[in-house]
PDB file of C-alpha atoms in Angstrom:
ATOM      1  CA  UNK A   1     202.726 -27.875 -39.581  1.00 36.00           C
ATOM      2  CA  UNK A   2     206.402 -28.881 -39.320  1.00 40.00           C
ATOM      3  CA  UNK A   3     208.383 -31.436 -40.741  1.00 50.00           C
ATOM      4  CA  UNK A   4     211.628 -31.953 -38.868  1.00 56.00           C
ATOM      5  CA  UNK A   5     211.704 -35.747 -41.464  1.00 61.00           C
ATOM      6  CA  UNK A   6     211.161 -36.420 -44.185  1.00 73.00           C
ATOM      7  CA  UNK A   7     207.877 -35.967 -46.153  1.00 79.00           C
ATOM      8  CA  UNK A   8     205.457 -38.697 -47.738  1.00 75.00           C
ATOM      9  CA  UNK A   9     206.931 -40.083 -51.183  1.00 86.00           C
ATOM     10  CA  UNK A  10     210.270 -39.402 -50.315  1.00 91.00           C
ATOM     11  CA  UNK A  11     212.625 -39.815 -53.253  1.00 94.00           C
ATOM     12  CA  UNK A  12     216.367 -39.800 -52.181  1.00 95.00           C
ATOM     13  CA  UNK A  13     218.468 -37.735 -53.884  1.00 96.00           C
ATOM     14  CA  UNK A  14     221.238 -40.646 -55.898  1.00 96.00           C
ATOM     15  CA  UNK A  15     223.852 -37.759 -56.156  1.00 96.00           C
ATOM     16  CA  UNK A  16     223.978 -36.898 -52.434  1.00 96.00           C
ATOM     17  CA  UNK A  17     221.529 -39.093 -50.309  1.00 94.00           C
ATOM     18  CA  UNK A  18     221.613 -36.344 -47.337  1.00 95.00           C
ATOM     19  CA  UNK A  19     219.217 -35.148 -49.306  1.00 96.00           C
ATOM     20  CA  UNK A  20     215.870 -35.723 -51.310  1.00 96.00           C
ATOM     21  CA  UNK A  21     212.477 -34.605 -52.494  1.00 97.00           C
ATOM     22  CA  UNK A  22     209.042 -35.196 -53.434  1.00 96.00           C
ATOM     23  CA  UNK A  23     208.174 -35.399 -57.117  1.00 94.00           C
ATOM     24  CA  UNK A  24     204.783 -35.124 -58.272  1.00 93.00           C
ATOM     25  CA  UNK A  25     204.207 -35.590 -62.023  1.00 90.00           C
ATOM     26  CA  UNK A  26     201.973 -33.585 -64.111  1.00 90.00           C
ATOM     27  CA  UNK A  27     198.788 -35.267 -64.156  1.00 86.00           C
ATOM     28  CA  UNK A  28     197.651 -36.175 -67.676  1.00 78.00           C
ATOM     29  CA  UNK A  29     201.739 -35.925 -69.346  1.00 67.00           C
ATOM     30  CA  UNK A  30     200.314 -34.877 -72.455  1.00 66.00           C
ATOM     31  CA  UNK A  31     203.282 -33.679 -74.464  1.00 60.00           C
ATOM     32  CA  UNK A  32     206.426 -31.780 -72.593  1.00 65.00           C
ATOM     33  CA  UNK A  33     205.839 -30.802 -69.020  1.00 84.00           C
ATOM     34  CA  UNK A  34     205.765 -27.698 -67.384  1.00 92.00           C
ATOM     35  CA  UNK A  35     208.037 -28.097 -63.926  1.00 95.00           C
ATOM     36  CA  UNK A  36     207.303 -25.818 -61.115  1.00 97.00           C
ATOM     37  CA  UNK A  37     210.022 -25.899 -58.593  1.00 98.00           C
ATOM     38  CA  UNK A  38     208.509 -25.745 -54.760  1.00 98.00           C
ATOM     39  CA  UNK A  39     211.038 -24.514 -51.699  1.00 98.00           C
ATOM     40  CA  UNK A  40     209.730 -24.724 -48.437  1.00 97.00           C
ATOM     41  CA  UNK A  41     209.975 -22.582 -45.379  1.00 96.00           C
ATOM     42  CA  UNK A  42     211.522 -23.571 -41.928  1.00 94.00           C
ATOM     43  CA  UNK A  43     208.646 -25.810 -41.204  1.00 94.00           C
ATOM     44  CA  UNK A  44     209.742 -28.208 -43.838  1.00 95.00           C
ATOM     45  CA  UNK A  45     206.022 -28.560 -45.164  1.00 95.00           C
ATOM     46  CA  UNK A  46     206.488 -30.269 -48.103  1.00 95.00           C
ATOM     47  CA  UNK A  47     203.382 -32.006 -48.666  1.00 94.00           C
ATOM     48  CA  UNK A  48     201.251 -29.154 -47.751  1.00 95.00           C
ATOM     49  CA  UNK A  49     203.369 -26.624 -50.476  1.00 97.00           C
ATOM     50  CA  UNK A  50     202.446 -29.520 -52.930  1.00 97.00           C
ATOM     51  CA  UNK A  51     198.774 -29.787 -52.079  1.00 97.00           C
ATOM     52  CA  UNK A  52     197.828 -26.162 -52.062  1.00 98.00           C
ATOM     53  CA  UNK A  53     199.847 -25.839 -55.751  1.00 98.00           C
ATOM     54  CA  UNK A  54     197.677 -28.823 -56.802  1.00 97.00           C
ATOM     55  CA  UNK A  55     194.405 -26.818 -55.787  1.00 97.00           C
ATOM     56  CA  UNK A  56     195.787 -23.605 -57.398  1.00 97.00           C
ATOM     57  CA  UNK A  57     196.710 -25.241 -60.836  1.00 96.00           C
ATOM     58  CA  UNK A  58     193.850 -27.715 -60.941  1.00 94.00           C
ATOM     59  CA  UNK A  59     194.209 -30.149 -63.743  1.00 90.00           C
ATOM     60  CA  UNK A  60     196.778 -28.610 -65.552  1.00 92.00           C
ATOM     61  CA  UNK A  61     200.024 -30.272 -66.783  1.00 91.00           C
ATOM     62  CA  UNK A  62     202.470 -29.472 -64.548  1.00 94.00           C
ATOM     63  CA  UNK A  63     204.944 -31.433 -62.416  1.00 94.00           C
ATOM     64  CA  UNK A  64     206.036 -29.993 -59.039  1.00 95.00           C
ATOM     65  CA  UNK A  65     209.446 -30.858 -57.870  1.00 97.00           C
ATOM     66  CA  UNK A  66     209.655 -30.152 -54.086  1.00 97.00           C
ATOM     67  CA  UNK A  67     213.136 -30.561 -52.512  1.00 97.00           C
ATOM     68  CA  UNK A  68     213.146 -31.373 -48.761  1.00 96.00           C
ATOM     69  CA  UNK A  69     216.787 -29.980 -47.063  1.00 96.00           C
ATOM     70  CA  UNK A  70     216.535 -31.199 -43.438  1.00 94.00           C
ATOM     71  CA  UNK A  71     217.417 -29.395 -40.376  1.00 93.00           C
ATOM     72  CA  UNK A  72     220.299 -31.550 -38.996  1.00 90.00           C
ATOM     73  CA  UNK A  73     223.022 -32.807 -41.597  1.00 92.00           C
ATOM     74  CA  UNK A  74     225.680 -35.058 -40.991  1.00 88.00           C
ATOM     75  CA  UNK A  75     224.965 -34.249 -36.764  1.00 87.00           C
ATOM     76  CA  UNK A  76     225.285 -30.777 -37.576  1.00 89.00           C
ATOM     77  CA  UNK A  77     222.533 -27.848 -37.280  1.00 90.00           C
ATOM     78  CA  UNK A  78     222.068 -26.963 -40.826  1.00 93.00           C
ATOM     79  CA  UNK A  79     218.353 -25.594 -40.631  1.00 92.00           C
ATOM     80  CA  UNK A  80     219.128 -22.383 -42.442  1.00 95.00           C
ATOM     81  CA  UNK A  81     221.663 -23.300 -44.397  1.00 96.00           C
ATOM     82  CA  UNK A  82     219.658 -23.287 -47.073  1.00 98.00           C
ATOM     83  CA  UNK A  83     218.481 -20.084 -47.210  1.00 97.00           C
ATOM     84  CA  UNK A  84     221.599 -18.618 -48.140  1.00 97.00           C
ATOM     85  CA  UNK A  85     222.462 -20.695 -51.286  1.00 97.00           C
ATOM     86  CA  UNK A  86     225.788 -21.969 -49.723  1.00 96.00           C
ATOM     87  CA  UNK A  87     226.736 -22.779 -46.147  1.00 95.00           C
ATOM     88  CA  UNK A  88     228.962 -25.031 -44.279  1.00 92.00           C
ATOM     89  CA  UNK A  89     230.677 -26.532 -47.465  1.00 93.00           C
ATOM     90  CA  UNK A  90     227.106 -27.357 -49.068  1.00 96.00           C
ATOM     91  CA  UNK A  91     225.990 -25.675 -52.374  1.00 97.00           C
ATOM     92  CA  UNK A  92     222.637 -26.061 -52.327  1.00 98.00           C
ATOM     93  CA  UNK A  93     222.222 -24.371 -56.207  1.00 98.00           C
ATOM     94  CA  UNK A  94     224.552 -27.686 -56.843  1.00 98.00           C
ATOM     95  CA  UNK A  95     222.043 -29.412 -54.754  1.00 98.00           C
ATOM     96  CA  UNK A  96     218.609 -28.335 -56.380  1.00 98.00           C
ATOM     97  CA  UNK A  97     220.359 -28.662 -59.872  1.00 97.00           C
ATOM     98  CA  UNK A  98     220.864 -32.465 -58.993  1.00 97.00           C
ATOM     99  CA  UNK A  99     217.294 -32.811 -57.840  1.00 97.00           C
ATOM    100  CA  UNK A 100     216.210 -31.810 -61.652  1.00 95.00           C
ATOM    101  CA  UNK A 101     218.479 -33.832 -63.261  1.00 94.00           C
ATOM    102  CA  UNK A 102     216.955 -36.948 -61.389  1.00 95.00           C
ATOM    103  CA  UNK A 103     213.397 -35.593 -61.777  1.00 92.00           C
ATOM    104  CA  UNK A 104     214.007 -35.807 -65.292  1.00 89.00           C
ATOM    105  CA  UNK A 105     214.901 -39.055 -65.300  1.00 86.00           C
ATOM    106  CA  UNK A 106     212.195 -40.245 -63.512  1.00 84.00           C
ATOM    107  CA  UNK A 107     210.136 -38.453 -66.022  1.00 79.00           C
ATOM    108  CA  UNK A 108     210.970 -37.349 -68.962  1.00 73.00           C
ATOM    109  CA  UNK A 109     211.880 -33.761 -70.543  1.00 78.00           C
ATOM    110  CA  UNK A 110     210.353 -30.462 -69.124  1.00 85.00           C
ATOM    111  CA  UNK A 111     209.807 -27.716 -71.530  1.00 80.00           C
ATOM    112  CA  UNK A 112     209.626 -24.676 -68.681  1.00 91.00           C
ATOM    113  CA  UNK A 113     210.685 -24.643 -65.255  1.00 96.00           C
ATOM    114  CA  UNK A 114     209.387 -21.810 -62.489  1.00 98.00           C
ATOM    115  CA  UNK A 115     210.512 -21.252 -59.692  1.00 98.00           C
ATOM    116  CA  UNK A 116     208.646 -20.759 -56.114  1.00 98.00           C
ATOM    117  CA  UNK A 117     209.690 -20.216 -52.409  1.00 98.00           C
ATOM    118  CA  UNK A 118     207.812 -19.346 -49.661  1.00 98.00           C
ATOM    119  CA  UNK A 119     209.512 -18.023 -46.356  1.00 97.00           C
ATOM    120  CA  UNK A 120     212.738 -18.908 -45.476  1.00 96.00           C
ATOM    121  CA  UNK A 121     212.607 -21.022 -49.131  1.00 98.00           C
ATOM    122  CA  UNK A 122     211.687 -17.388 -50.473  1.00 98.00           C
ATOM    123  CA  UNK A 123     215.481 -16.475 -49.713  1.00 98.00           C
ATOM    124  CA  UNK A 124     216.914 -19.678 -51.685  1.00 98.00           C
ATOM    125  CA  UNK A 125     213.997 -19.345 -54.193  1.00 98.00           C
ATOM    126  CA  UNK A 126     215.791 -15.119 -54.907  1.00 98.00           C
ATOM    127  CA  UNK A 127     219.453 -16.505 -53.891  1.00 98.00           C
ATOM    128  CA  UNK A 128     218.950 -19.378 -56.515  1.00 98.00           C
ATOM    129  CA  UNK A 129     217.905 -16.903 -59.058  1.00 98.00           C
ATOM    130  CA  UNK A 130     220.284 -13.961 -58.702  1.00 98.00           C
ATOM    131  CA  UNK A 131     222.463 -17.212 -60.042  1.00 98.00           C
ATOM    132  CA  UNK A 132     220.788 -19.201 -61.669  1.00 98.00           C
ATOM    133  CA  UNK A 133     218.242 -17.402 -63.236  1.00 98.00           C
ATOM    134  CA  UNK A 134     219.141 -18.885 -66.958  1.00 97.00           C
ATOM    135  CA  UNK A 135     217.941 -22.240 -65.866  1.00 96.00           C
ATOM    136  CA  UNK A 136     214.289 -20.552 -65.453  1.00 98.00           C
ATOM    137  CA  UNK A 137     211.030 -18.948 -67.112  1.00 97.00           C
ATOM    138  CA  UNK A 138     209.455 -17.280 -63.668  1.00 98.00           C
ATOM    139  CA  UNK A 139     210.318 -16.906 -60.282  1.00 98.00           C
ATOM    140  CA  UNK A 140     208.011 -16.169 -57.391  1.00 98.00           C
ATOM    141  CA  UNK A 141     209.330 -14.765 -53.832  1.00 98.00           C
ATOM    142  CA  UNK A 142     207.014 -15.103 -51.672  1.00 98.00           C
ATOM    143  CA  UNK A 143     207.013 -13.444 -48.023  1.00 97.00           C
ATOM    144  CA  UNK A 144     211.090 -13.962 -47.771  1.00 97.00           C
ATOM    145  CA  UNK A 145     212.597 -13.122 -43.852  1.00 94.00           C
ATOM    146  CA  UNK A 146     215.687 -11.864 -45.473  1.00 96.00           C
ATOM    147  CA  UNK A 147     216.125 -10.558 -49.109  1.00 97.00           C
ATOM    148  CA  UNK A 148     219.339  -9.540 -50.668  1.00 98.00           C
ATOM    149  CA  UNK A 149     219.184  -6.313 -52.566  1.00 98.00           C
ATOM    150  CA  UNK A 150     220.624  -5.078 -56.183  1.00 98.00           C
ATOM    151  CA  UNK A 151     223.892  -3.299 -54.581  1.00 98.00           C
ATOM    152  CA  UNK A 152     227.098  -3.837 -55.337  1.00 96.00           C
ATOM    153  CA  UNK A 153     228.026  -2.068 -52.130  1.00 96.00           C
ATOM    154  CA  UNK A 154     226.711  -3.782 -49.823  1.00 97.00           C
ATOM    155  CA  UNK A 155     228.291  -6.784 -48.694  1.00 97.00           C
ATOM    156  CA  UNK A 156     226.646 -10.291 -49.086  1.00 97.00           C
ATOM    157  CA  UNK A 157     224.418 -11.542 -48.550  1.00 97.00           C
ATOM    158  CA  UNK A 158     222.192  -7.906 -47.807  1.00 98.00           C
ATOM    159  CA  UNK A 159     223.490  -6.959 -50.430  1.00 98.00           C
ATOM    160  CA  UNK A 160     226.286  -8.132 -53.593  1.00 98.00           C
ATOM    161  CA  UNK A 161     229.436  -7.221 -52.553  1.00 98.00           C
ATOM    162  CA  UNK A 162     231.955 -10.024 -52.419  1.00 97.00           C
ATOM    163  CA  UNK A 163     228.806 -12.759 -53.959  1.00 97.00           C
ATOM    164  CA  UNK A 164     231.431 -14.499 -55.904  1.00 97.00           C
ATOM    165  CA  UNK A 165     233.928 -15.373 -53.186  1.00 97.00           C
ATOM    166  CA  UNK A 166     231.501 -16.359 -51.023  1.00 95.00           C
ATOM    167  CA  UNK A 167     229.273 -18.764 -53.382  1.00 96.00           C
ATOM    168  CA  UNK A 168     231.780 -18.867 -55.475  1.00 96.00           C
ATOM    169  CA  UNK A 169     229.369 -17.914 -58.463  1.00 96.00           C
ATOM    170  CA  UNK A 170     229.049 -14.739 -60.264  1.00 97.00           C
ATOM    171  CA  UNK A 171     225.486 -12.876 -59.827  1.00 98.00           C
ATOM    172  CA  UNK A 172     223.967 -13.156 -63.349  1.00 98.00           C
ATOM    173  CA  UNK A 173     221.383 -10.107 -64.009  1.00 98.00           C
ATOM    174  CA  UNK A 174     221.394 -10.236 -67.255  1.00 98.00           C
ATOM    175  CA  UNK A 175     219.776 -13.400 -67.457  1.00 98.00           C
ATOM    176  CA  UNK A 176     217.309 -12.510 -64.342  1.00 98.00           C
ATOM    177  CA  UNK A 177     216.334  -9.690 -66.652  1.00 98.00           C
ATOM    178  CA  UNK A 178     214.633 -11.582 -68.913  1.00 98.00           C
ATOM    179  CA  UNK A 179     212.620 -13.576 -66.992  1.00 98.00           C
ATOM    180  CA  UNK A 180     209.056 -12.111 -64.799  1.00 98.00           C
ATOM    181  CA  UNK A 181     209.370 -12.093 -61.618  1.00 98.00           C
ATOM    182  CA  UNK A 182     206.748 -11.735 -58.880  1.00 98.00           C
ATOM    183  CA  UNK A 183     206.989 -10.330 -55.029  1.00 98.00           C
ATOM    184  CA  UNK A 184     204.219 -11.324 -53.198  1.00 98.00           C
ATOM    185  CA  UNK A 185     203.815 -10.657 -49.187  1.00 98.00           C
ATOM    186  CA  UNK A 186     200.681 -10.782 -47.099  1.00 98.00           C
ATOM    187  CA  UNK A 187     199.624  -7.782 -46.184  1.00 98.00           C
ATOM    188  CA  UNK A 188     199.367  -8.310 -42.754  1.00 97.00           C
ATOM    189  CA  UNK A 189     202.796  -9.904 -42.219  1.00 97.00           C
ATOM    190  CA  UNK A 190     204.181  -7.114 -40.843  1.00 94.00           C
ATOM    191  CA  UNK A 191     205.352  -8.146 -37.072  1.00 91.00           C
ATOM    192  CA  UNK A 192     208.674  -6.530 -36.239  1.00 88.00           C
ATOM    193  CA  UNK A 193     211.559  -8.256 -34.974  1.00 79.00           C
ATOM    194  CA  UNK A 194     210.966 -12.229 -36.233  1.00 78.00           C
ATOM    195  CA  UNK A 195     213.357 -12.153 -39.159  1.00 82.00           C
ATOM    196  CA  UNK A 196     216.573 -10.463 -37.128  1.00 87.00           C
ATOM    197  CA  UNK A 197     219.671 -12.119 -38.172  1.00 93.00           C
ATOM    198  CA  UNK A 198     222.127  -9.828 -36.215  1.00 91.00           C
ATOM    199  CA  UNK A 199     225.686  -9.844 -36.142  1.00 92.00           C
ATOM    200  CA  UNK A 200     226.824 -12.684 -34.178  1.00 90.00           C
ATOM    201  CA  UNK A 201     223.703 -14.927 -34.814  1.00 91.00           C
ATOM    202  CA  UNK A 202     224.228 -17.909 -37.582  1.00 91.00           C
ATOM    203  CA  UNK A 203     224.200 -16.085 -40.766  1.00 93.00           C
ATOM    204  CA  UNK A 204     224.165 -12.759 -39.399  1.00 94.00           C
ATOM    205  CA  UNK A 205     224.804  -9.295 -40.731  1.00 96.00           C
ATOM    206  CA  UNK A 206     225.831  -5.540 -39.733  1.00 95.00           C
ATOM    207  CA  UNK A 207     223.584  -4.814 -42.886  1.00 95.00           C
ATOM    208  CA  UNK A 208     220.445  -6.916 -41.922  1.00 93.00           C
ATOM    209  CA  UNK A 209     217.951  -4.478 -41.615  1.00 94.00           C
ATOM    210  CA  UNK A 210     218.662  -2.242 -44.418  1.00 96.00           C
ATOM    211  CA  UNK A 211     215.613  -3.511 -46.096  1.00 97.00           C
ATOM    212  CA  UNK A 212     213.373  -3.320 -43.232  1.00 96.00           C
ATOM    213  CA  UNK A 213     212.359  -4.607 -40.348  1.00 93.00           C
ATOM    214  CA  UNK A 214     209.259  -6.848 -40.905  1.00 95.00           C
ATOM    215  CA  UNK A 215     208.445  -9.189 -43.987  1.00 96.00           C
ATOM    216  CA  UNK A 216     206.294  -6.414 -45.715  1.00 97.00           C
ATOM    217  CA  UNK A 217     208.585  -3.762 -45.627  1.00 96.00           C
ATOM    218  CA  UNK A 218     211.594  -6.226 -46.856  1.00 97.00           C
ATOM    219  CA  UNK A 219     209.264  -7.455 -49.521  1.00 98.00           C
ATOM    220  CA  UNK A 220     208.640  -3.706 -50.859  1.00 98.00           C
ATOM    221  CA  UNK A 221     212.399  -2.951 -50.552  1.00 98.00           C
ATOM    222  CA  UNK A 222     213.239  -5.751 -52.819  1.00 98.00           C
ATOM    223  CA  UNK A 223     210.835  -5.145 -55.285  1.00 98.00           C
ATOM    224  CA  UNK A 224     212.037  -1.984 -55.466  1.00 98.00           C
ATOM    225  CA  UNK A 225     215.808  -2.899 -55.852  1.00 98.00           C
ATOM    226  CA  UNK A 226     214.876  -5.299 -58.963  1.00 98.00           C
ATOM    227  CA  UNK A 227     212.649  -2.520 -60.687  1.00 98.00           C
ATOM    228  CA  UNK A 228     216.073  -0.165 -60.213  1.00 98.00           C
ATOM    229  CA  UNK A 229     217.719  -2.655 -61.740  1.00 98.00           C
ATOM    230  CA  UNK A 230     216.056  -3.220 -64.512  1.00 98.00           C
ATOM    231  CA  UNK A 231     214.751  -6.563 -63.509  1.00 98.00           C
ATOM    232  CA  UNK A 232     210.952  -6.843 -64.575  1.00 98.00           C
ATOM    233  CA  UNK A 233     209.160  -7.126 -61.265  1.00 98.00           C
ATOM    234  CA  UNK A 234     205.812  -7.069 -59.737  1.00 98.00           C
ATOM    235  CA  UNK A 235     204.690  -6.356 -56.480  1.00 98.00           C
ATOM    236  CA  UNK A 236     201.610  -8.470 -54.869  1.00 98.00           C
ATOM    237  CA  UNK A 237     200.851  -7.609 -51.391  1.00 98.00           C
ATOM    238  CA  UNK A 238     197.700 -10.355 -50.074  1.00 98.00           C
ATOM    239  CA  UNK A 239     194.814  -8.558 -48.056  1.00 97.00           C
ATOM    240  CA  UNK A 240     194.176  -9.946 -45.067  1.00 97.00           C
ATOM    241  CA  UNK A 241     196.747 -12.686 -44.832  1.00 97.00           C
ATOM    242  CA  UNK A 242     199.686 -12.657 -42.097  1.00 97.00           C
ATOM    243  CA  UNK A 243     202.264 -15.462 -42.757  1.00 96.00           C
ATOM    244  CA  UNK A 244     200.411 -18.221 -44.047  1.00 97.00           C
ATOM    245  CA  UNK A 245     201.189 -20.925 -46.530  1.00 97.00           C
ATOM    246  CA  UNK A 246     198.272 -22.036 -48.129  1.00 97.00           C
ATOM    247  CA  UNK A 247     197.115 -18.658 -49.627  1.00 97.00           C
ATOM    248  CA  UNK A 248     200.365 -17.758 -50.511  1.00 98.00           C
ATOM    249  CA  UNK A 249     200.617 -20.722 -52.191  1.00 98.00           C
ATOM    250  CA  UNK A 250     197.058 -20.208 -54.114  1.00 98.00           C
ATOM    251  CA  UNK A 251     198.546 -16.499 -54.890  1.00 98.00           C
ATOM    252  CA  UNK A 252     201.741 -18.322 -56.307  1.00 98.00           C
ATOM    253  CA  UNK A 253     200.335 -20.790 -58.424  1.00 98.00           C
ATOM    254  CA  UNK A 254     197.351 -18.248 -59.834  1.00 98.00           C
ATOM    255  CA  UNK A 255     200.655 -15.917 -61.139  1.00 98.00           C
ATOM    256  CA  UNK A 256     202.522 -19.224 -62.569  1.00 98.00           C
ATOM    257  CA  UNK A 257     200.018 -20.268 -64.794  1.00 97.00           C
ATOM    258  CA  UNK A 258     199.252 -16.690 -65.924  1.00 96.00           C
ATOM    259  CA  UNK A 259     202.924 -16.493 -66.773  1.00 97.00           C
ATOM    260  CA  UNK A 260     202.457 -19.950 -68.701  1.00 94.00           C
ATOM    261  CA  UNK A 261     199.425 -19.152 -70.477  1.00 92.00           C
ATOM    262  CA  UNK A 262     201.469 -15.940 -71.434  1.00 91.00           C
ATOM    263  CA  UNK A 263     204.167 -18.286 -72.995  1.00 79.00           C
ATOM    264  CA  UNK A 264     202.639 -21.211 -74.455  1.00 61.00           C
ATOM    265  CA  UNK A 265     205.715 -21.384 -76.243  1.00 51.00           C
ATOM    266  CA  UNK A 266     209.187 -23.380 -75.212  1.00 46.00           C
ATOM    267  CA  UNK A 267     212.082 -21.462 -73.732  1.00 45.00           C
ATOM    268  CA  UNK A 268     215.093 -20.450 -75.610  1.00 48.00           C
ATOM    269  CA  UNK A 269     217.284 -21.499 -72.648  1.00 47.00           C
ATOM    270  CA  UNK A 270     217.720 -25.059 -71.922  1.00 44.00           C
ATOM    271  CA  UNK A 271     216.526 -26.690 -68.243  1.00 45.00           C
ATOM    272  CA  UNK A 272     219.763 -26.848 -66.122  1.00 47.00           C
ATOM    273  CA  UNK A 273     220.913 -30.858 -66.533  1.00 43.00           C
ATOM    274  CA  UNK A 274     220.128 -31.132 -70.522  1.00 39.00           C
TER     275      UNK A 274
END
């Protein structure tokens, strides 16, 4: 499915109104809410990210906060903007943190917040955290095109080198080390070749293939970087699933509320926007 507009139950975002997303609250809001943050891939399928985390959580109390970035901003191409945490004067960390902020609002405190992203909102969803990870208690990257890797020699985004003057933030580890984090890839989403971004292209790098050259082998690859950096992650490869939201989805909400039943305690670091 794609969604070139906006999704059903659009909420515009009152900071920046170029923007928005879908909120769905936790169903029974008994007590503080869990919030699981939902990025979506180039197709822009919002409401179909939301649904398949509704069928993987069932009736438990969590609200999903699902931002929608649209392809074409101010008359501009920005489709992949995204992807890469900042791009043509937009900070979308800024952007996501605003979305939050206004989600509380419309609802009250959340105790937690996890993080998901599947596909090309796998790359904000690892981008966002290598950041931002402070303002979470999970973080699942799931079948991302491009990954950026734990190496200070390799030049951003493949790699670290020069992060800060081009996001103009400063990669925080330490606080990604204390948080789980979970790879996932389907197994069969190896196809060579569809997540190129050469020199020359939008967003393109010398360095883009250091991690492989198909989903799978970039997923591995980055697992591997954050267990060599101390950076407690697993590794869940899907049998018999190419690139396909739904089970992803399933896979990514089964390994949330593992990670909350885990918890079942608040977090010691605030929610960005308290």
């Amino acid at each position: 499915m794609s969604a070139l507009f906006p999704p059903s139950n659009y909420c515009p975002l009152q900071a920046d109104p170029r923007f928005g997303f879908v909120f769905s609250p936790a169903p029974g809001k008994k007590g503080h809410n869990v919030l699981v943050i939902a990025i979506h891939g180039s197709d822009r399928d919002v409401d179909g990210m939301i649904a398949a985390l509704r069928d993987g959580f069932g009736d438990r109390e969590i609200a999903i906060l699902a931002p929608f970035f649209p392809n074409q901003i101010d008359n501009a191409d920005h489709a992949d903007g995204y992807k890469f945490l900042v791009s043509g004067g937009i900070d979308y960390a800024d952007v996501l943190d605003a979305m939050i902020a206004q989600s509380k609002a419309l609802d009250g405190d959340f105790d937690t917040a996890y993080l998901y992203g599947f596909s090309g909102g796998a790359q904000f969803a690892e981008r966002y955290g290598l950041f931002c990870a402070a303002h979470l208690c999970g973080l699942v990257i799931a079948a991302p095109g491009n990954v950026t890797l734990i190496d200070e020699t390799l030049e951003w985004w493949p790699g670290l080198a020069g992060a800060k003057a081009q996001t103009d933030r400063a990669p925080d580890l330490k606080s990604l080390r204390q948080i789980p984090v979970a790879v996932m890839v389907g197994a069969q989403d190896c196809t060579r070749g569809l997540v190129a971004r050469p020199l020359g292209t939008p967003h393109g790098s010398a360095f883009e293939a250091v991690a492989g050259d198909s989903r799978l082998a970039r997923a591995r690859t980055l697992h591997a970087s954050f267990q060599n950096a101390g950076i407690s992650s697993s590794l869940r490869e899907i049998a018999d699933v190419a690139h396909d939201l739904h089970p992803m989805t399933l896979n990514a909400a089964d390994q949330i509320a593992r990670w909350i039943d885990v918890k079942n305690t608040a977090p010691t670091s605030p929610i960005n926007g308290e």
